[in-house]
Amino acid sequence: MRGHFLLFLILPVMLFAQGRATGPSPQSMTATLTFIIPTGVGIYVNNNAEWDFNNITLNPSNPIYPPTGPAEQYYPTTPNVSPYQQLEYIVTGSSAASPVDWSLTVYGDGDPGSGVLLLDIEHSPAGMGSWDAFNVAATPDTLSSGSGNTGGWQSLNQDYRVTLDGDEEQTAGVSCVLTYTIQTN
């Protein structure tokens, strides 16, 4: 009787417990693989741009400085060809059933100085020629927006130009900082 009692205790454990499968061939077991993928974003910016008005014609697109007439538009001397800013971004983890809205924005931290204003500096998608002046953080410019995953890294390289009229003050170098942001909304 005691043996039967032990059998009743051990048999349910053998039948319902996860463990080894043994017995006549074939034997199978299953395993569950779980993947937890969060919504994520990424951004890559690779270039600083410089306008050296001592050597402004290093960029063959530039007129001489100072302008001989009304204000002129000048493109960076470093780098001296388009695109002046490499910009890439990615959005991941969004589902088709519940897509995530996202936006890519840029703003400047303020006027560089010496008579160069942030609103004198413009940006455009590389090679497009659709120029917009930079804004400050309170009103960033939206470069791109969408819903769902981007399908890998996307490129949105940028061109820059500045409009000057010749009344700028001499300087060894003034600058402003541009902040590019990719975020889910």
mmCIF file of C-alpha atoms in Angstrom:
data_model
loop_
_atom_site.group_PDB
_atom_site.id
_atom_site.type_symbol
_atom_site.label_atom_id
_atom_site.label_comp_id
_atom_site.label_asym_id
_atom_site.label_seq_id
_atom_site.Cartn_x
_atom_site.Cartn_y
_atom_site.Cartn_z
ATOM 1 C CA MET A 1 0.000 0.000 0.000
ATOM 2 C CA ARG A 2 2.834 2.301 0.833
ATOM 3 C CA GLY A 3 4.302 1.802 -2.685
ATOM 4 C CA HIS A 4 1.012 2.824 -4.262
ATOM 5 C CA PHE A 5 0.938 5.935 -2.141
ATOM 6 C CA LEU A 6 4.401 6.973 -3.394
ATOM 7 C CA LEU A 7 3.334 6.203 -6.963
ATOM 8 C CA PHE A 8 0.383 8.590 -6.595
ATOM 9 C CA LEU A 9 2.764 11.308 -5.392
ATOM 10 C CA ILE A 10 5.432 10.793 -8.027
ATOM 11 C CA LEU A 11 3.249 10.017 -11.086
ATOM 12 C CA PRO A 12 1.681 13.540 -11.394
ATOM 13 C CA VAL A 13 5.124 15.114 -11.140
ATOM 14 C CA MET A 14 6.386 12.847 -13.911
ATOM 15 C CA LEU A 15 3.387 13.577 -16.156
ATOM 16 C CA PHE A 16 3.109 17.359 -15.711
ATOM 17 C CA ALA A 17 6.591 18.593 -14.908
ATOM 18 C CA GLN A 18 8.906 20.049 -17.523
ATOM 19 C CA GLY A 19 12.024 17.988 -17.818
ATOM 20 C CA ARG A 20 13.493 15.326 -20.002
ATOM 21 C CA ALA A 21 11.523 13.383 -22.600
ATOM 22 C CA THR A 22 12.401 9.742 -22.515
ATOM 23 C CA GLY A 23 10.813 6.629 -23.902
ATOM 24 C CA PRO A 24 10.458 5.013 -27.288
ATOM 25 C CA SER A 25 11.478 6.999 -30.372
ATOM 26 C CA PRO A 26 10.563 9.710 -31.306
ATOM 27 C CA GLN A 27 10.508 12.093 -28.359
ATOM 28 C CA SER A 28 9.946 15.866 -28.657
ATOM 29 C CA MET A 29 9.848 18.921 -26.447
ATOM 30 C CA THR A 30 9.162 22.575 -27.145
ATOM 31 C CA ALA A 31 10.891 25.801 -26.166
ATOM 32 C CA THR A 32 9.483 29.326 -26.307
ATOM 33 C CA LEU A 33 11.690 32.174 -27.538
ATOM 34 C CA THR A 34 10.503 35.641 -26.481
ATOM 35 C CA PHE A 35 11.666 38.891 -28.074
ATOM 36 C CA ILE A 36 10.998 42.222 -26.390
ATOM 37 C CA ILE A 37 11.732 45.072 -28.782
ATOM 38 C CA PRO A 38 11.173 48.627 -27.571
ATOM 39 C CA THR A 39 10.360 51.575 -29.787
ATOM 40 C CA GLY A 40 13.651 53.310 -30.442
ATOM 41 C CA VAL A 41 15.174 56.149 -32.419
ATOM 42 C CA GLY A 42 18.682 56.943 -33.617
ATOM 43 C CA ILE A 43 20.461 59.883 -35.212
ATOM 44 C CA TYR A 44 23.847 60.431 -36.856
ATOM 45 C CA VAL A 45 25.338 63.855 -37.630
ATOM 46 C CA ASN A 46 28.834 63.995 -39.105
ATOM 47 C CA ASN A 47 30.233 67.365 -40.098
ATOM 48 C CA ASN A 48 30.857 70.791 -38.758
ATOM 49 C CA ALA A 49 30.710 73.536 -41.352
ATOM 50 C CA GLU A 50 32.912 76.605 -41.591
ATOM 51 C CA TRP A 51 32.863 79.777 -43.665
ATOM 52 C CA ASP A 52 36.392 81.198 -43.948
ATOM 53 C CA PHE A 53 35.919 84.615 -45.543
ATOM 54 C CA ASN A 54 39.713 84.965 -45.895
ATOM 55 C CA ASN A 55 39.474 82.151 -48.465
ATOM 56 C CA ILE A 56 35.785 82.249 -49.386
ATOM 57 C CA THR A 57 36.387 81.170 -52.995
ATOM 58 C CA LEU A 58 37.668 77.770 -51.801
ATOM 59 C CA ASN A 59 34.053 76.895 -52.479
ATOM 60 C CA PRO A 60 33.696 77.571 -56.203
ATOM 61 C CA SER A 61 29.990 78.438 -55.698
ATOM 62 C CA ASN A 62 30.866 81.542 -53.681
ATOM 63 C CA PRO A 63 31.152 85.128 -54.934
ATOM 64 C CA ILE A 64 33.889 87.354 -53.531
ATOM 65 C CA TYR A 65 33.522 88.930 -50.095
ATOM 66 C CA PRO A 66 32.533 91.611 -49.332
ATOM 67 C CA PRO A 67 29.691 91.723 -51.825
ATOM 68 C CA THR A 68 30.036 94.331 -54.555
ATOM 69 C CA GLY A 69 26.294 95.052 -54.565
ATOM 70 C CA PRO A 70 23.376 93.863 -52.476
ATOM 71 C CA ALA A 71 23.650 90.977 -50.019
ATOM 72 C CA GLU A 72 25.145 87.744 -51.390
ATOM 73 C CA GLN A 73 24.710 84.097 -50.424
ATOM 74 C CA TYR A 74 27.777 82.147 -49.335
ATOM 75 C CA TYR A 75 28.253 78.407 -48.928
ATOM 76 C CA PRO A 76 30.688 76.778 -46.464
ATOM 77 C CA THR A 77 34.384 76.535 -47.313
ATOM 78 C CA THR A 78 34.808 73.424 -45.120
ATOM 79 C CA PRO A 79 33.479 71.148 -46.461
ATOM 80 C CA ASN A 80 33.477 72.977 -49.772
ATOM 81 C CA VAL A 81 31.021 70.764 -51.677
ATOM 82 C CA SER A 82 27.477 69.569 -51.056
ATOM 83 C CA PRO A 83 26.355 67.951 -48.828
ATOM 84 C CA TYR A 84 27.678 70.181 -46.088
ATOM 85 C CA GLN A 85 26.085 68.072 -43.333
ATOM 86 C CA GLN A 86 25.652 64.300 -43.258
ATOM 87 C CA LEU A 87 22.402 63.486 -41.437
ATOM 88 C CA GLU A 88 20.889 60.032 -40.912
ATOM 89 C CA TYR A 89 18.039 58.855 -38.686
ATOM 90 C CA ILE A 90 16.088 55.686 -37.785
ATOM 91 C CA VAL A 91 12.856 54.755 -35.982
ATOM 92 C CA THR A 92 12.377 51.128 -34.867
ATOM 93 C CA GLY A 93 9.955 48.972 -32.875
ATOM 94 C CA SER A 94 6.695 50.512 -34.101
ATOM 95 C CA SER A 95 3.928 48.045 -34.964
ATOM 96 C CA ALA A 96 1.561 48.155 -37.934
ATOM 97 C CA ALA A 97 -1.378 47.836 -35.548
ATOM 98 C CA SER A 98 -0.249 50.786 -33.430
ATOM 99 C CA PRO A 99 2.251 52.900 -35.412
ATOM 100 C CA VAL A 100 4.317 55.478 -33.557
ATOM 101 C CA ASP A 101 4.416 59.053 -34.880
ATOM 102 C CA TRP A 102 7.872 60.633 -35.030
ATOM 103 C CA SER A 103 9.579 63.855 -36.094
ATOM 104 C CA LEU A 104 13.092 65.023 -37.003
ATOM 105 C CA THR A 105 13.781 68.655 -36.071
ATOM 106 C CA VAL A 106 16.639 71.162 -36.001
ATOM 107 C CA TYR A 107 17.218 74.475 -34.250
ATOM 108 C CA GLY A 108 20.079 76.875 -33.615
ATOM 109 C CA ASP A 109 21.199 78.088 -30.187
ATOM 110 C CA GLY A 110 21.248 81.768 -31.175
ATOM 111 C CA ASP A 111 22.977 84.371 -33.316
ATOM 112 C CA PRO A 112 26.649 83.594 -34.006
ATOM 113 C CA GLY A 113 27.600 87.257 -33.533
ATOM 114 C CA SER A 114 29.682 89.884 -35.374
ATOM 115 C CA GLY A 115 26.613 90.866 -37.373
ATOM 116 C CA VAL A 116 25.775 87.322 -38.504
ATOM 117 C CA LEU A 117 22.231 86.468 -37.414
ATOM 118 C CA LEU A 118 20.772 82.980 -37.060
ATOM 119 C CA LEU A 119 18.013 84.008 -39.484
ATOM 120 C CA ASP A 120 20.742 84.790 -42.076
ATOM 121 C CA ILE A 121 21.731 81.098 -42.079
ATOM 122 C CA GLU A 122 19.615 78.723 -44.144
ATOM 123 C CA HIS A 123 19.368 74.963 -44.630
ATOM 124 C CA SER A 124 17.976 72.743 -47.377
ATOM 125 C CA PRO A 125 17.957 69.026 -48.119
ATOM 126 C CA ALA A 126 21.208 68.475 -50.067
ATOM 127 C CA GLY A 127 20.885 69.428 -53.709
ATOM 128 C CA MET A 128 17.226 70.495 -53.420
ATOM 129 C CA GLY A 129 17.596 74.291 -53.141
ATOM 130 C CA SER A 130 14.486 74.668 -50.961
ATOM 131 C CA TRP A 131 15.978 77.018 -48.363
ATOM 132 C CA ASP A 132 14.609 77.737 -44.864
ATOM 133 C CA ALA A 133 16.170 79.986 -42.232
ATOM 134 C CA PHE A 134 17.153 78.353 -38.945
ATOM 135 C CA ASN A 135 14.980 78.990 -35.911
ATOM 136 C CA VAL A 136 15.718 78.865 -32.189
ATOM 137 C CA ALA A 137 14.679 76.063 -29.778
ATOM 138 C CA ALA A 138 11.242 77.586 -29.101
ATOM 139 C CA THR A 139 10.269 77.009 -32.747
ATOM 140 C CA PRO A 140 12.429 74.205 -34.225
ATOM 141 C CA ASP A 141 12.223 73.423 -37.937
ATOM 142 C CA THR A 142 10.699 70.044 -38.815
ATOM 143 C CA LEU A 143 12.922 68.357 -41.406
ATOM 144 C CA SER A 144 10.909 65.146 -41.652
ATOM 145 C CA SER A 145 8.059 63.382 -39.869
ATOM 146 C CA GLY A 146 6.163 60.162 -40.245
ATOM 147 C CA SER A 147 4.369 57.255 -38.666
ATOM 148 C CA GLY A 148 5.824 53.806 -38.039
ATOM 149 C CA ASN A 149 9.291 52.405 -38.632
ATOM 150 C CA THR A 150 11.606 54.084 -41.120
ATOM 151 C CA GLY A 151 12.713 50.767 -42.634
ATOM 152 C CA GLY A 152 16.345 51.212 -41.601
ATOM 153 C CA TRP A 153 18.626 54.233 -41.521
ATOM 154 C CA GLN A 154 17.415 57.101 -43.714
ATOM 155 C CA SER A 155 19.660 59.807 -45.155
ATOM 156 C CA LEU A 156 18.583 63.473 -45.174
ATOM 157 C CA ASN A 157 21.877 65.265 -45.835
ATOM 158 C CA GLN A 158 21.747 69.051 -45.521
ATOM 159 C CA ASP A 159 23.186 72.028 -47.379
ATOM 160 C CA TYR A 160 23.861 75.361 -45.674
ATOM 161 C CA ARG A 161 24.255 78.924 -46.876
ATOM 162 C CA VAL A 162 24.445 82.344 -45.230
ATOM 163 C CA THR A 163 23.354 85.706 -46.618
ATOM 164 C CA LEU A 164 25.730 88.588 -45.824
ATOM 165 C CA ASP A 165 25.734 92.215 -46.936
ATOM 166 C CA GLY A 166 29.273 93.278 -46.020
ATOM 167 C CA ASP A 167 28.501 95.184 -42.801
ATOM 168 C CA GLU A 168 29.620 92.269 -40.582
ATOM 169 C CA GLU A 169 32.273 92.955 -37.938
ATOM 170 C CA GLN A 170 35.791 91.479 -38.132
ATOM 171 C CA THR A 171 36.179 88.330 -36.012
ATOM 172 C CA ALA A 172 38.637 85.490 -35.535
ATOM 173 C CA GLY A 173 35.624 83.190 -35.370
ATOM 174 C CA VAL A 174 32.065 83.218 -34.060
ATOM 175 C CA SER A 175 29.722 80.252 -34.150
ATOM 176 C CA CYS A 176 26.354 78.842 -33.262
ATOM 177 C CA VAL A 177 25.369 75.282 -32.399
ATOM 178 C CA LEU A 178 22.690 73.396 -34.316
ATOM 179 C CA THR A 179 20.761 70.663 -32.512
ATOM 180 C CA TYR A 180 19.208 67.888 -34.596
ATOM 181 C CA THR A 181 16.596 65.795 -32.730
ATOM 182 C CA ILE A 182 14.690 62.627 -33.665
ATOM 183 C CA GLN A 183 11.816 61.833 -31.312
ATOM 184 C CA THR A 184 8.588 59.916 -31.072
ATOM 185 C CA ASN A 185 5.497 62.032 -30.492
#
